[in-house]
Amino acid sequence: MIAFVSGRVAAAGPDGAVIDVHGVGLSVQCTPATLAGLRVGDPAHVPTSLVVREDSLTLFGFADDDERGVFELLQTASGIGPRLALAMLAVHTPDALRRAVAAEDVTALTKVPGIGKKGAQRIVLELKDRLGGPVGGPGDVRAPARAEAWRDQVQMGLVNLGWSAKDADAAVDAVAADLDGGETPPVAALLKAALKKLSK
């Protein structure tokens, strides 16, 4: 297994990045929040999980080792493949998933695209005794640090996707204007909202 990749970020797209490891470009599929922390041209150390199929080898990248461990554990539940496991981590932090499963919070799990009520109940049944309890602080869904930390992450994500800093700033300002002052949405949702602003 490839446990991690270290190298320069050569490219970044909406669902993955290319890490240049000694002249070899490795394509890594990541969540939007993980991608927002990767800047093209900068060095990066990305924990990874290699998924082997008959017709493909796919490398998935994560913010840290805990996220990778949860990703691999999620796939032991019936009906959960790597894409769905990655989608779960795009919506929830590892600890938020642990809390949802421990509390049998089906509603939280069905916030993930592709997971219905029956699928969420099956995940709870199969993983309740295996995910363990939360290891970090409180927080329900993926959200950046308080204040305006999300702005930097979204702006960096847009620049990585090829938008100019000026356009990225304008999109971030437009998204910020739409927020109602309540709980900040996940970085992934904010990034998608910014991309919609730019595509108009």
PDB file of N, CA, C and O in Angstrom, residues 99-144:
ATOM      1  N   ARG A  99     -19.701  10.405  15.873  1.00  0.00           N
ATOM      2  CA  ARG A  99     -20.835  10.824  16.704  1.00  0.00           C
ATOM      3  C   ARG A  99     -22.164  10.393  16.089  1.00  0.00           C
ATOM      4  O   ARG A  99     -23.066   9.935  16.783  1.00  0.00           O
ATOM      5  N   ALA A 100     -22.282  10.557  14.769  1.00  0.00           N
ATOM      6  CA  ALA A 100     -23.535  10.207  14.092  1.00  0.00           C
ATOM      7  C   ALA A 100     -23.825   8.721  14.223  1.00  0.00           C
ATOM      8  O   ALA A 100     -24.955   8.313  14.488  1.00  0.00           O
ATOM      9  N   VAL A 101     -22.792   7.895  14.037  1.00  0.00           N
ATOM     10  CA  VAL A 101     -22.980   6.449  14.127  1.00  0.00           C
ATOM     11  C   VAL A 101     -23.272   6.028  15.571  1.00  0.00           C
ATOM     12  O   VAL A 101     -24.169   5.230  15.832  1.00  0.00           O
ATOM     13  N   ALA A 102     -22.520   6.597  16.518  1.00  0.00           N
ATOM     14  CA  ALA A 102     -22.716   6.238  17.930  1.00  0.00           C
ATOM     15  C   ALA A 102     -24.112   6.623  18.418  1.00  0.00           C
ATOM     16  O   ALA A 102     -24.736   5.906  19.198  1.00  0.00           O
ATOM     17  N   ALA A 103     -24.611   7.772  17.919  1.00  0.00           N
ATOM     18  CA  ALA A 103     -25.924   8.262  18.353  1.00  0.00           C
ATOM     19  C   ALA A 103     -27.059   7.737  17.470  1.00  0.00           C
ATOM     20  O   ALA A 103     -28.215   8.102  17.671  1.00  0.00           O
ATOM     21  N   GLU A 104     -26.698   6.889  16.475  1.00  0.00           N
ATOM     22  CA  GLU A 104     -27.675   6.371  15.514  1.00  0.00           C
ATOM     23  C   GLU A 104     -28.420   7.514  14.834  1.00  0.00           C
ATOM     24  O   GLU A 104     -29.642   7.460  14.634  1.00  0.00           O
ATOM     25  N   ASP A 105     -27.660   8.565  14.489  1.00  0.00           N
ATOM     26  CA  ASP A 105     -28.237   9.755  13.868  1.00  0.00           C
ATOM     27  C   ASP A 105     -28.350   9.550  12.354  1.00  0.00           C
ATOM     28  O   ASP A 105     -27.486   9.952  11.572  1.00  0.00           O
ATOM     29  N   VAL A 106     -29.436   8.908  11.954  1.00  0.00           N
ATOM     30  CA  VAL A 106     -29.675   8.599  10.544  1.00  0.00           C
ATOM     31  C   VAL A 106     -29.801   9.872   9.706  1.00  0.00           C
ATOM     32  O   VAL A 106     -29.335   9.942   8.569  1.00  0.00           O
ATOM     33  N   THR A 107     -30.397  10.911  10.293  1.00  0.00           N
ATOM     34  CA  THR A 107     -30.592  12.175   9.569  1.00  0.00           C
ATOM     35  C   THR A 107     -29.254  12.779   9.136  1.00  0.00           C
ATOM     36  O   THR A 107     -29.105  13.257   8.009  1.00  0.00           O
ATOM     37  N   ALA A 108     -28.267  12.746  10.035  1.00  0.00           N
ATOM     38  CA  ALA A 108     -26.948  13.300   9.703  1.00  0.00           C
ATOM     39  C   ALA A 108     -26.304  12.509   8.571  1.00  0.00           C
ATOM     40  O   ALA A 108     -25.692  13.082   7.665  1.00  0.00           O
ATOM     41  N   LEU A 109     -26.448  11.196   8.603  1.00  0.00           N
ATOM     42  CA  LEU A 109     -25.820  10.349   7.583  1.00  0.00           C
ATOM     43  C   LEU A 109     -26.477  10.527   6.221  1.00  0.00           C
ATOM     44  O   LEU A 109     -25.818  10.439   5.186  1.00  0.00           O
ATOM     45  N   THR A 110     -27.788  10.799   6.213  1.00  0.00           N
ATOM     46  CA  THR A 110     -28.477  10.952   4.929  1.00  0.00           C
ATOM     47  C   THR A 110     -28.215  12.319   4.287  1.00  0.00           C
ATOM     48  O   THR A 110     -28.671  12.585   3.187  1.00  0.00           O
ATOM     49  N   LYS A 111     -27.454  13.182   4.964  1.00  0.00           N
ATOM     50  CA  LYS A 111     -27.021  14.441   4.344  1.00  0.00           C
ATOM     51  C   LYS A 111     -25.990  14.177   3.242  1.00  0.00           C
ATOM     52  O   LYS A 111     -25.732  15.044   2.412  1.00  0.00           O
ATOM     53  N   VAL A 112     -25.407  12.975   3.268  1.00  0.00           N
ATOM     54  CA  VAL A 112     -24.412  12.603   2.254  1.00  0.00           C
ATOM     55  C   VAL A 112     -25.143  12.157   0.986  1.00  0.00           C
ATOM     56  O   VAL A 112     -25.982  11.256   1.032  1.00  0.00           O
ATOM     57  N   PRO A 113     -24.840  12.781  -0.165  1.00  0.00           N
ATOM     58  CA  PRO A 113     -25.477  12.354  -1.425  1.00  0.00           C
ATOM     59  C   PRO A 113     -25.191  10.878  -1.689  1.00  0.00           C
ATOM     60  O   PRO A 113     -24.052  10.433  -1.587  1.00  0.00           O
ATOM     61  N   GLY A 114     -26.246  10.116  -1.986  1.00  0.00           N
ATOM     62  CA  GLY A 114     -26.058   8.697  -2.270  1.00  0.00           C
ATOM     63  C   GLY A 114     -26.394   7.784  -1.103  1.00  0.00           C
ATOM     64  O   GLY A 114     -26.408   6.564  -1.248  1.00  0.00           O
ATOM     65  N   ILE A 115     -26.666   8.372   0.064  1.00  0.00           N
ATOM     66  CA  ILE A 115     -27.025   7.556   1.232  1.00  0.00           C
ATOM     67  C   ILE A 115     -28.473   7.849   1.616  1.00  0.00           C
ATOM     68  O   ILE A 115     -28.824   8.986   1.961  1.00  0.00           O
ATOM     69  N   GLY A 116     -29.314   6.822   1.526  1.00  0.00           N
ATOM     70  CA  GLY A 116     -30.713   6.945   1.922  1.00  0.00           C
ATOM     71  C   GLY A 116     -30.895   6.467   3.353  1.00  0.00           C
ATOM     72  O   GLY A 116     -29.932   6.102   4.033  1.00  0.00           O
ATOM     73  N   LYS A 117     -32.134   6.439   3.788  1.00  0.00           N
ATOM     74  CA  LYS A 117     -32.423   6.061   5.175  1.00  0.00           C
ATOM     75  C   LYS A 117     -32.000   4.627   5.476  1.00  0.00           C
ATOM     76  O   LYS A 117     -31.370   4.355   6.501  1.00  0.00           O
ATOM     77  N   LYS A 118     -32.303   3.708   4.556  1.00  0.00           N
ATOM     78  CA  LYS A 118     -31.932   2.305   4.791  1.00  0.00           C
ATOM     79  C   LYS A 118     -30.416   2.126   4.800  1.00  0.00           C
ATOM     80  O   LYS A 118     -29.862   1.386   5.615  1.00  0.00           O
ATOM     81  N   GLY A 119     -29.751   2.826   3.894  1.00  0.00           N
ATOM     82  CA  GLY A 119     -28.288   2.741   3.855  1.00  0.00           C
ATOM     83  C   GLY A 119     -27.672   3.279   5.131  1.00  0.00           C
ATOM     84  O   GLY A 119     -26.716   2.701   5.666  1.00  0.00           O
ATOM     85  N   ALA A 120     -28.229   4.378   5.636  1.00  0.00           N
ATOM     86  CA  ALA A 120     -27.722   4.973   6.875  1.00  0.00           C
ATOM     87  C   ALA A 120     -27.934   4.023   8.052  1.00  0.00           C
ATOM     88  O   ALA A 120     -27.050   3.866   8.910  1.00  0.00           O
ATOM     89  N   GLN A 121     -29.095   3.357   8.094  1.00  0.00           N
ATOM     90  CA  GLN A 121     -29.369   2.403   9.177  1.00  0.00           C
ATOM     91  C   GLN A 121     -28.405   1.233   9.123  1.00  0.00           C
ATOM     92  O   GLN A 121     -27.944   0.737  10.159  1.00  0.00           O
ATOM     93  N   ARG A 122     -28.069   0.797   7.893  1.00  0.00           N
ATOM     94  CA  ARG A 122     -27.125  -0.308   7.735  1.00  0.00           C
ATOM     95  C   ARG A 122     -25.714   0.095   8.206  1.00  0.00           C
ATOM     96  O   ARG A 122     -25.014  -0.679   8.858  1.00  0.00           O
ATOM     97  N   ILE A 123     -25.322   1.329   7.889  1.00  0.00           N
ATOM     98  CA  ILE A 123     -24.013   1.830   8.315  1.00  0.00           C
ATOM     99  C   ILE A 123     -23.932   1.845   9.840  1.00  0.00           C
ATOM    100  O   ILE A 123     -22.937   1.413  10.429  1.00  0.00           O
ATOM    101  N   VAL A 124     -24.987   2.333  10.480  1.00  0.00           N
ATOM    102  CA  VAL A 124     -25.029   2.379  11.946  1.00  0.00           C
ATOM    103  C   VAL A 124     -24.895   0.967  12.514  1.00  0.00           C
ATOM    104  O   VAL A 124     -24.100   0.712  13.428  1.00  0.00           O
ATOM    105  N   LEU A 125     -25.666   0.035  11.951  1.00  0.00           N
ATOM    106  CA  LEU A 125     -25.674  -1.344  12.442  1.00  0.00           C
ATOM    107  C   LEU A 125     -24.302  -2.002  12.312  1.00  0.00           C
ATOM    108  O   LEU A 125     -23.824  -2.665  13.235  1.00  0.00           O
ATOM    109  N   GLU A 126     -23.650  -1.781  11.156  1.00  0.00           N
ATOM    110  CA  GLU A 126     -22.394  -2.474  10.887  1.00  0.00           C
ATOM    111  C   GLU A 126     -21.164  -1.806  11.494  1.00  0.00           C
ATOM    112  O   GLU A 126     -20.159  -2.471  11.756  1.00  0.00           O
ATOM    113  N   LEU A 127     -21.227  -0.493  11.729  1.00  0.00           N
ATOM    114  CA  LEU A 127     -20.012   0.215  12.160  1.00  0.00           C
ATOM    115  C   LEU A 127     -20.065   0.753  13.590  1.00  0.00           C
ATOM    116  O   LEU A 127     -19.065   1.279  14.079  1.00  0.00           O
ATOM    117  N   LYS A 128     -21.218   0.607  14.258  1.00  0.00           N
ATOM    118  CA  LYS A 128     -21.369   1.217  15.590  1.00  0.00           C
ATOM    119  C   LYS A 128     -20.276   0.782  16.559  1.00  0.00           C
ATOM    120  O   LYS A 128     -19.769   1.600  17.339  1.00  0.00           O
ATOM    121  N   ASP A 129     -19.897  -0.486  16.517  1.00  0.00           N
ATOM    122  CA  ASP A 129     -18.901  -0.986  17.463  1.00  0.00           C
ATOM    123  C   ASP A 129     -17.478  -0.900  16.926  1.00  0.00           C
ATOM    124  O   ASP A 129     -16.534  -1.317  17.599  1.00  0.00           O
ATOM    125  N   ARG A 130     -17.316  -0.352  15.712  1.00  0.00           N
ATOM    126  CA  ARG A 130     -15.992  -0.367  15.091  1.00  0.00           C
ATOM    127  C   ARG A 130     -15.384   1.013  14.881  1.00  0.00           C
ATOM    128  O   ARG A 130     -14.167   1.158  14.881  1.00  0.00           O
ATOM    129  N   LEU A 131     -16.236   2.031  14.708  1.00  0.00           N
ATOM    130  CA  LEU A 131     -15.695   3.386  14.485  1.00  0.00           C
ATOM    131  C   LEU A 131     -15.115   3.997  15.756  1.00  0.00           C
ATOM    132  O   LEU A 131     -14.203   4.798  15.700  1.00  0.00           O
ATOM    133  N   GLY A 132     -15.662   3.601  16.911  1.00  0.00           N
ATOM    134  CA  GLY A 132     -15.179   4.165  18.168  1.00  0.00           C
ATOM    135  C   GLY A 132     -15.779   5.527  18.445  1.00  0.00           C
ATOM    136  O   GLY A 132     -16.626   6.025  17.693  1.00  0.00           O
ATOM    137  N   GLY A 133     -15.324   6.149  19.526  1.00  0.00           N
ATOM    138  CA  GLY A 133     -15.841   7.460  19.905  1.00  0.00           C
ATOM    139  C   GLY A 133     -15.022   8.581  19.290  1.00  0.00           C
ATOM    140  O   GLY A 133     -13.934   8.354  18.759  1.00  0.00           O
ATOM    141  N   PRO A 134     -15.531   9.810  19.352  1.00  0.00           N
ATOM    142  CA  PRO A 134     -14.813  10.970  18.810  1.00  0.00           C
ATOM    143  C   PRO A 134     -13.453  11.135  19.483  1.00  0.00           C
ATOM    144  O   PRO A 134     -13.311  10.884  20.681  1.00  0.00           O
ATOM    145  N   VAL A 135     -12.462  11.568  18.695  1.00  0.00           N
ATOM    146  CA  VAL A 135     -11.125  11.764  19.257  1.00  0.00           C
ATOM    147  C   VAL A 135     -10.755  13.237  19.344  1.00  0.00           C
ATOM    148  O   VAL A 135      -9.786  13.616  19.990  1.00  0.00           O
ATOM    149  N   GLY A 136     -11.557  14.108  18.666  1.00  0.00           N
ATOM    150  CA  GLY A 136     -11.262  15.546  18.671  1.00  0.00           C
ATOM    151  C   GLY A 136     -12.307  16.320  19.440  1.00  0.00           C
ATOM    152  O   GLY A 136     -12.982  15.797  20.307  1.00  0.00           O
ATOM    153  N   GLY A 137     -12.442  17.591  19.078  1.00  0.00           N
ATOM    154  CA  GLY A 137     -13.390  18.475  19.751  1.00  0.00           C
ATOM    155  C   GLY A 137     -14.761  18.386  19.131  1.00  0.00           C
ATOM    156  O   GLY A 137     -15.017  17.576  18.249  1.00  0.00           O
ATOM    157  N   PRO A 138     -15.684  19.233  19.591  1.00  0.00           N
ATOM    158  CA  PRO A 138     -17.049  19.204  19.070  1.00  0.00           C
ATOM    159  C   PRO A 138     -17.133  19.737  17.650  1.00  0.00           C
ATOM    160  O   PRO A 138     -16.214  20.351  17.150  1.00  0.00           O
ATOM    161  N   GLY A 139     -18.265  19.497  17.026  1.00  0.00           N
ATOM    162  CA  GLY A 139     -18.487  19.960  15.645  1.00  0.00           C
ATOM    163  C   GLY A 139     -19.292  18.927  14.901  1.00  0.00           C
ATOM    164  O   GLY A 139     -18.973  17.749  14.957  1.00  0.00           O
ATOM    165  N   ASP A 140     -20.320  19.329  14.207  1.00  0.00           N
ATOM    166  CA  ASP A 140     -21.228  18.359  13.598  1.00  0.00           C
ATOM    167  C   ASP A 140     -20.851  18.024  12.166  1.00  0.00           C
ATOM    168  O   ASP A 140     -20.716  16.869  11.815  1.00  0.00           O
ATOM    169  N   VAL A 141     -20.676  19.047  11.337  1.00  0.00           N
ATOM    170  CA  VAL A 141     -20.299  18.793   9.950  1.00  0.00           C
ATOM    171  C   VAL A 141     -19.011  19.528   9.653  1.00  0.00           C
ATOM    172  O   VAL A 141     -18.547  20.325  10.453  1.00  0.00           O
ATOM    173  N   ARG A 142     -18.438  19.226   8.493  1.00  0.00           N
ATOM    174  CA  ARG A 142     -17.167  19.854   8.133  1.00  0.00           C
ATOM    175  C   ARG A 142     -17.296  21.366   8.159  1.00  0.00           C
ATOM    176  O   ARG A 142     -18.033  21.951   7.403  1.00  0.00           O
ATOM    177  N   ALA A 143     -16.584  21.998   9.053  1.00  0.00           N
ATOM    178  CA  ALA A 143     -16.580  23.457   9.091  1.00  0.00           C
ATOM    179  C   ALA A 143     -15.177  23.910   9.438  1.00  0.00           C
ATOM    180  O   ALA A 143     -14.490  23.266  10.223  1.00  0.00           O
ATOM    181  N   PRO A 144     -14.711  25.002   8.857  1.00  0.00           N
ATOM    182  CA  PRO A 144     -13.390  25.506   9.171  1.00  0.00           C
ATOM    183  C   PRO A 144     -13.370  26.126  10.555  1.00  0.00           C
ATOM    184  O   PRO A 144     -14.382  26.188  11.245  1.00  0.00           O
TER     185      PRO A 144
END
